[in-house]
Amino acid sequence: MHLHRFHGGLKLPDHKTESTVRPLLALDIPQVLFLPLSQHIGEPAEPLVGPGDTVLKGQRIGHANDYIAAHLHAPTSGRVREIAEYPVPHPSGLTAPCIVIEADGDDRWHDDRLRGWPDWHERDARSLRERIRDAGIVGLGGAAFPTAVKLNPRPGKAIHTLVVNGAECEPYISCDDTLMRERPKSVLAGVRIVAHLLGVERVLFAVEDNKPEALRALRDALSSHDRSRIQLVGIPSIYPTGGERQLIRVLTGREVPSAGLPADLGIVCHNPGTLKAVADAVLDGHPLISRIVTVTGPGVREPRNVEALIGTPFADLVAAAGGYAPEVNRLVMGGPMMGFAVGDDAVPVIKGTNCLLATRPQDTPEPGPLMPCIRCGECTRVCPANLLPQQLYWFAKSKNFDAIQDYGLFDCIECGCCARVCPSNIPLVQYYRFAKNEIWAREKERQKADLARERFEFRQLRQQREEQEKAERLARKKAAVAKQAPEGEKKAAIDAALERARAKKAAQTGENPADNGRPDT
Amino acid sequence: MRFETRTSPHLIPSHSVGGVMRQVLYALVPGTLAMTWFFGWGVLVNVMLAVLFAVGFEALMVALRRRPVGATLADSSAILAGWLFALAIPPLAPFWVLLTGTAFAIVVAKHLYGGLGYNPFNPAMVGYVVVLVSFPREISLWPAPEGLLHGSLTLLQTLQTSLTGRLPDGMEWDAITRASPLDLMRDGLVAGQTVGEVTRSPVFGSFSETGWEWTGNLFLLGGLWLLYRRVITWHIPAAMVLTLATTAGVFWVIDPDQFASPAFHVFSGAAIIGAFFIATDPVSAATTPLGRILYGAGIGLLTYVIRTWGGYPDAVAFAVLLMNMVAPTLDHYTRPRIFGHSRDRHG
């Protein structure tokens, strides 16, 4: 297959073997699980249980109210201790509402659990999508976008190609590699289901060529029927090949339009972990309650991959990897390029947790002092979106938000290549995030202001109209009266009417005095 | 357990400003040694004095601006500016030429515009142009490139000359200096000689004067090393050398008696060091790939024009400063096509 290349990118030291020398380990059930209600892009789930409730494994405990949202399931059986704010994995070290479950150790499945569909071939796309949604599946590559949404292309957008993104281009991370090696059949089952659901003509299964064992395992697991439809493609390991847009470019030579989605090219892209979760949901009826996480880096003693229940505290994963090395000082969720450092290892594994990376001071030395940009252009050379990062930096710094958008700020995928090569130690990606947030905030502000102005203008218009109508009514009345009666006759008529009323009142009080003082009977 | 929180990337930094500057300094070493070999100790004396002055002015300015002096000096940019300036100055120039030039380079061209990263003009070239117009006599006295072995001044004599501005007793400027090849060519052509007659002079080697050729070759070596180390990109040097050679080639083909060959132009004067070390100064150059090509081409073209028809033989410095002025405009109109967009965007 002819491969293409994208502009820029970096060859990074891959550090994958550290964690792949040890076999995959299924973690014990932790005593307490912390399940954040929001684990994905979109609206948080609404809790379906309360403190003191007993929950069973696989039971839905959080409901997705929004279209872009995902259900949450109990990873094991136990009792809900509370629903309260706890630290969650987030760059800002935020706390967020979590359902806290004390495990009872029985690991008893919920009775009403979904039933497996060995006959999935006969199911239509709609019910398969519903099943995937019921299972609470989100993209497991890290971005955690609800999968059912991605499998529901807009009408008129025919999908002809499914791309499986087994690139896993960040250094250190090997959870997809491990999954593809150890459970290639499950992954391929997920591929078949999604290919069937989308009705695609072909599947391109891309794996970076630094994972020969994964490629071999997948090749061995392919049936003869698969071989005609599913094409395994070894691709060069250049960061960030695992970016959806970059991968599509490598495989097809086409670029996803800036404002569009891969679906605009007839392509949908999924991660192997996600597809394995789809297979579990469809074939066995299992919701997404666990995932493989790479626990690695020089800051842990025995780097390895573990299968952990969602909600397991990071500390338990590190313990399974032999504990911390003596000098550990930083714990990162995700890879070294796009991951963020967490302040505490009590935070739990969420659906998007692909890797825990622990480092020591000598692995991530204090960068030198922040230096001025010398416009060396290294960032331009490595930017996979072909942007001019140093120009974006100047504009972000001067808060020139019009210019920065004109220079393609929103085409930035935040891969961090520019920051990686910047000799001046400028945290470039932070500047772009700042600019994006600022622009979004202003946009919201502007919308609010627009709405207020519209309301105000409408109110003014209404008042004006009422005023005008009143004036017209008065004028009409005046005109009518004036037409009916000249001035003198009118006064005589009024006097006559008053006279009549007075006479009537006098007559009433004289004739019926008892009416007013009638006693109750 | 608590951990420090820092932003990504979580890897050992791969580059530093000081590192970049130091690589350029290393790359200057072979050419500087060659110059010393052919033109005498004055080259080294100049480099040392200019670096000393440049670092002194840098420290002074940084202190006045209340910035951390040590951290700023560690970026080595002042050393580089001083060194490049020194290479442009005749080896026996008196010290006040160096003092004036470095003062303008560091104080005016660099720090009055905001320091490293903010200067629109190449500091070393600003310093050079200032002394070129201020001390025309001192700047024109280049020793004849005869090789250190038969050189006429010892290190001590050189120092003495530099400090006093006078040659040791019994020596005459006329005896030890000679016009540079570019000057020779210009004067010869003005005097009605043909190119062939000028280059038949015994001092010429294959392309240019022997000493100048070798100096150029070794600066080229350093420049290629910078390319290999990816400290610079090919755009500016390639565009500059090719444009200079092509323009020279066109005129040379039309009238080889009146216009020197492309090889002469490329290997005489500051063309090579200019292409790899001066025009590639990132701060004052264009930054987009196409912008860099146009920027380099502009310098090459202007160098030829100034050398051939202008008033100064030292064309590279002026060409660089003129192109510095248009670098921001070049950047603006040469933005690359962004991934996922159908067309280039222009302001």
PDB file of C-alpha atoms in Angstrom, chain A residues 6 12 171-172 245-246 249 255-258 324 328-332 335-345 357 359 362-367 369 371-378 380-381 384-388 390-391 394 397 405-408 411 416 419-425 427 430, chain B residues 1-21 67-68 71-77 114-119 229-233 235 280-289 292 324 327-328 331-342 345-347:
ATOM      1  CA  PHE A   6       2.298  14.797   6.616  1.00  0.00           C
ATOM      2  CA  LEU A  12      10.815  10.582  19.570  1.00  0.00           C
ATOM      3  CA  PRO A 171       6.276   7.518  23.740  1.00  0.00           C
ATOM      4  CA  TYR A 172       5.864   5.105  26.678  1.00  0.00           C
ATOM      5  CA  ARG A 245      -6.194  13.752  10.676  1.00  0.00           C
ATOM      6  CA  GLN A 246      -2.525  12.882  10.342  1.00  0.00           C
ATOM      7  CA  ARG A 249      -3.372  11.700   5.502  1.00  0.00           C
ATOM      8  CA  GLU A 255      -6.660  15.956   4.219  1.00  0.00           C
ATOM      9  CA  VAL A 256      -9.738  16.255   6.384  1.00  0.00           C
ATOM     10  CA  PRO A 257     -11.092  19.754   5.719  1.00  0.00           C
ATOM     11  CA  SER A 258     -10.252  22.173   8.477  1.00  0.00           C
ATOM     12  CA  TYR A 324       7.450   4.115  42.980  1.00  0.00           C
ATOM     13  CA  VAL A 328       9.702  10.009  41.652  1.00  0.00           C
ATOM     14  CA  ASN A 329       8.414  13.552  41.448  1.00  0.00           C
ATOM     15  CA  ARG A 330       5.868  13.679  38.671  1.00  0.00           C
ATOM     16  CA  LEU A 331       2.890  11.531  37.719  1.00  0.00           C
ATOM     17  CA  VAL A 332       1.413  12.099  34.298  1.00  0.00           C
ATOM     18  CA  GLY A 335       1.894  10.323  27.299  1.00  0.00           C
ATOM     19  CA  PRO A 336       4.798  12.697  27.749  1.00  0.00           C
ATOM     20  CA  MET A 337       3.743  14.907  24.833  1.00  0.00           C
ATOM     21  CA  MET A 338       0.051  15.504  25.470  1.00  0.00           C
ATOM     22  CA  GLY A 339      -0.475  14.087  28.941  1.00  0.00           C
ATOM     23  CA  PHE A 340      -0.930  16.256  32.004  1.00  0.00           C
ATOM     24  CA  ALA A 341       0.666  15.977  35.413  1.00  0.00           C
ATOM     25  CA  VAL A 342      -1.694  15.118  38.241  1.00  0.00           C
ATOM     26  CA  GLY A 343      -1.064  16.435  41.724  1.00  0.00           C
ATOM     27  CA  ASP A 344      -2.233  13.359  43.588  1.00  0.00           C
ATOM     28  CA  ASP A 345      -2.275   9.610  43.001  1.00  0.00           C
ATOM     29  CA  LEU A 357       3.786   7.906  33.447  1.00  0.00           C
ATOM     30  CA  THR A 359       9.160  10.378  36.140  1.00  0.00           C
ATOM     31  CA  GLN A 362      16.547  13.686  35.952  1.00  0.00           C
ATOM     32  CA  ASP A 363      14.054  12.432  33.331  1.00  0.00           C
ATOM     33  CA  THR A 364      12.236  15.730  33.112  1.00  0.00           C
ATOM     34  CA  PRO A 365      14.833  18.221  34.259  1.00  0.00           C
ATOM     35  CA  GLU A 366      13.845  21.711  35.141  1.00  0.00           C
ATOM     36  CA  PRO A 367      13.814  23.472  31.792  1.00  0.00           C
ATOM     37  CA  PRO A 369      14.766  29.891  32.187  1.00  0.00           C
ATOM     38  CA  MET A 371      13.940  32.805  26.931  1.00  0.00           C
ATOM     39  CA  PRO A 372      12.627  35.146  24.284  1.00  0.00           C
ATOM     40  CA  CYS A 373      11.582  33.601  20.977  1.00  0.00           C
ATOM     41  CA  ILE A 374      14.496  33.841  18.552  1.00  0.00           C
ATOM     42  CA  ARG A 375      12.278  32.942  15.588  1.00  0.00           C
ATOM     43  CA  CYS A 376      14.482  29.954  14.811  1.00  0.00           C
ATOM     44  CA  GLY A 377      11.565  28.342  13.001  1.00  0.00           C
ATOM     45  CA  GLU A 378      12.037  24.872  14.519  1.00  0.00           C
ATOM     46  CA  THR A 380       7.363  25.704  11.941  1.00  0.00           C
ATOM     47  CA  ARG A 381       9.449  22.802  10.736  1.00  0.00           C
ATOM     48  CA  PRO A 384       1.965  18.715  11.629  1.00  0.00           C
ATOM     49  CA  ALA A 385      -0.802  21.211  10.883  1.00  0.00           C
ATOM     50  CA  ASN A 386       1.658  23.335   8.885  1.00  0.00           C
ATOM     51  CA  LEU A 387       1.027  26.342  11.084  1.00  0.00           C
ATOM     52  CA  LEU A 388       3.463  29.078  12.073  1.00  0.00           C
ATOM     53  CA  GLN A 390       5.869  31.353  16.612  1.00  0.00           C
ATOM     54  CA  GLN A 391       3.498  33.778  14.928  1.00  0.00           C
ATOM     55  CA  TRP A 394       3.220  36.467  19.283  1.00  0.00           C
ATOM     56  CA  LYS A 397       0.871  37.113  23.781  1.00  0.00           C
ATOM     57  CA  GLN A 405      -7.539  32.957  14.139  1.00  0.00           C
ATOM     58  CA  ASP A 406      -6.527  34.113  10.714  1.00  0.00           C
ATOM     59  CA  TYR A 407      -3.232  32.258  11.253  1.00  0.00           C
ATOM     60  CA  GLY A 408      -5.126  29.034  11.965  1.00  0.00           C
ATOM     61  CA  ASP A 411      -6.266  24.078  13.278  1.00  0.00           C
ATOM     62  CA  GLY A 416       3.133  19.712  21.554  1.00  0.00           C
ATOM     63  CA  ALA A 419       6.944  23.114  22.552  1.00  0.00           C
ATOM     64  CA  ARG A 420       9.161  20.042  22.395  1.00  0.00           C
ATOM     65  CA  VAL A 421      11.666  21.658  20.022  1.00  0.00           C
ATOM     66  CA  CYS A 422      11.460  25.256  21.271  1.00  0.00           C
ATOM     67  CA  PRO A 423      14.981  26.214  22.397  1.00  0.00           C
ATOM     68  CA  SER A 424      13.551  29.083  24.424  1.00  0.00           C
ATOM     69  CA  ASN A 425      11.445  26.771  26.628  1.00  0.00           C
ATOM     70  CA  PRO A 427       5.195  26.569  26.727  1.00  0.00           C
ATOM     71  CA  GLN A 430      -0.396  26.760  26.849  1.00  0.00           C
TER      72      GLN A 430
ATOM     73  CA  MET B   1       1.108  10.876  47.505  1.00  0.00           C
ATOM     74  CA  ARG B   2       1.519  14.407  46.150  1.00  0.00           C
ATOM     75  CA  PHE B   3       3.315  15.280  42.938  1.00  0.00           C
ATOM     76  CA  GLU B   4       4.498  18.410  41.207  1.00  0.00           C
ATOM     77  CA  THR B   5       2.291  19.600  38.379  1.00  0.00           C
ATOM     78  CA  ARG B   6       3.935  20.898  35.260  1.00  0.00           C
ATOM     79  CA  THR B   7       2.881  21.360  31.681  1.00  0.00           C
ATOM     80  CA  SER B   8       3.819  18.977  28.916  1.00  0.00           C
ATOM     81  CA  PRO B   9       6.040  17.906  27.270  1.00  0.00           C
ATOM     82  CA  HIS B  10       7.359  15.646  30.004  1.00  0.00           C
ATOM     83  CA  LEU B  11      10.666  14.837  28.348  1.00  0.00           C
ATOM     84  CA  ILE B  12      14.234  16.032  28.538  1.00  0.00           C
ATOM     85  CA  PRO B  13      14.318  19.308  26.552  1.00  0.00           C
ATOM     86  CA  SER B  14      15.907  18.749  23.181  1.00  0.00           C
ATOM     87  CA  HIS B  15      17.101  22.265  22.377  1.00  0.00           C
ATOM     88  CA  SER B  16      18.217  25.418  24.130  1.00  0.00           C
ATOM     89  CA  VAL B  17      18.996  28.889  22.859  1.00  0.00           C
ATOM     90  CA  GLY B  18      22.491  28.695  24.346  1.00  0.00           C
ATOM     91  CA  GLY B  19      22.954  25.308  22.698  1.00  0.00           C
ATOM     92  CA  VAL B  20      21.963  26.659  19.293  1.00  0.00           C
ATOM     93  CA  MET B  21      24.279  29.662  19.633  1.00  0.00           C
ATOM     94  CA  ARG B  67      17.249  41.457  34.006  1.00  0.00           C
ATOM     95  CA  PRO B  68      19.251  38.514  35.334  1.00  0.00           C
ATOM     96  CA  ALA B  71      21.166  33.820  32.728  1.00  0.00           C
ATOM     97  CA  THR B  72      21.207  36.204  29.780  1.00  0.00           C
ATOM     98  CA  LEU B  73      24.929  35.915  29.178  1.00  0.00           C
ATOM     99  CA  ALA B  74      24.554  32.142  29.247  1.00  0.00           C
ATOM    100  CA  ASP B  75      22.651  32.266  25.961  1.00  0.00           C
ATOM    101  CA  SER B  76      25.979  33.076  24.226  1.00  0.00           C
ATOM    102  CA  SER B  77      24.293  35.397  21.743  1.00  0.00           C
ATOM    103  CA  GLY B 114      14.325  44.930  23.293  1.00  0.00           C
ATOM    104  CA  GLY B 115      17.236  42.501  23.379  1.00  0.00           C
ATOM    105  CA  LEU B 116      17.581  39.007  22.019  1.00  0.00           C
ATOM    106  CA  GLY B 117      14.656  38.021  19.835  1.00  0.00           C
ATOM    107  CA  TYR B 118      13.373  41.543  19.301  1.00  0.00           C
ATOM    108  CA  ASN B 119      16.053  43.157  17.141  1.00  0.00           C
ATOM    109  CA  ARG B 229      23.051  19.445  12.741  1.00  0.00           C
ATOM    110  CA  ARG B 230      19.823  21.149  11.677  1.00  0.00           C
ATOM    111  CA  VAL B 231      20.799  24.364  13.413  1.00  0.00           C
ATOM    112  CA  ILE B 232      20.012  26.162  10.180  1.00  0.00           C
ATOM    113  CA  THR B 233      17.831  25.145   7.257  1.00  0.00           C
ATOM    114  CA  HIS B 235      16.591  27.715   2.440  1.00  0.00           C
ATOM    115  CA  THR B 280      20.761  32.787   8.756  1.00  0.00           C
ATOM    116  CA  ASP B 281      20.543  34.806  11.982  1.00  0.00           C
ATOM    117  CA  PRO B 282      17.027  33.656  12.843  1.00  0.00           C
ATOM    118  CA  VAL B 283      15.901  36.723  14.752  1.00  0.00           C
ATOM    119  CA  SER B 284      16.240  39.183  11.898  1.00  0.00           C
ATOM    120  CA  ALA B 285      15.543  36.813   8.979  1.00  0.00           C
ATOM    121  CA  ALA B 286      12.269  35.667   7.473  1.00  0.00           C
ATOM    122  CA  THR B 287      10.805  32.578   9.137  1.00  0.00           C
ATOM    123  CA  THR B 288       8.459  30.831   6.715  1.00  0.00           C
ATOM    124  CA  PRO B 289      10.070  28.354   4.299  1.00  0.00           C
ATOM    125  CA  ARG B 292      13.418  32.319   3.718  1.00  0.00           C
ATOM    126  CA  ASN B 324      16.059  42.602   7.281  1.00  0.00           C
ATOM    127  CA  ALA B 327      11.582  40.149   6.369  1.00  0.00           C
ATOM    128  CA  PRO B 328       8.284  40.800   8.233  1.00  0.00           C
ATOM    129  CA  ASP B 331       6.639  36.395   6.349  1.00  0.00           C
ATOM    130  CA  HIS B 332       3.238  37.937   5.984  1.00  0.00           C
ATOM    131  CA  TYR B 333       2.837  37.063   2.322  1.00  0.00           C
ATOM    132  CA  THR B 334       4.401  33.605   2.358  1.00  0.00           C
ATOM    133  CA  ARG B 335       2.330  31.782   4.933  1.00  0.00           C
ATOM    134  CA  PRO B 336       2.242  28.059   4.192  1.00  0.00           C
ATOM    135  CA  ARG B 337      -1.002  26.319   3.371  1.00  0.00           C
ATOM    136  CA  ILE B 338      -2.468  25.083   6.631  1.00  0.00           C
ATOM    137  CA  PHE B 339      -3.336  21.390   6.879  1.00  0.00           C
ATOM    138  CA  GLY B 340      -6.951  20.861   5.835  1.00  0.00           C
ATOM    139  CA  HIS B 341      -7.261  24.202   4.045  1.00  0.00           C
ATOM    140  CA  SER B 342      -7.528  24.344   0.310  1.00  0.00           C
ATOM    141  CA  ARG B 345      -3.985  32.545   3.155  1.00  0.00           C
ATOM    142  CA  HIS B 346      -2.668  35.967   2.486  1.00  0.00           C
ATOM    143  CA  GLY B 347      -3.091  39.001   4.685  1.00  0.00           C
TER     144      GLY B 347
END
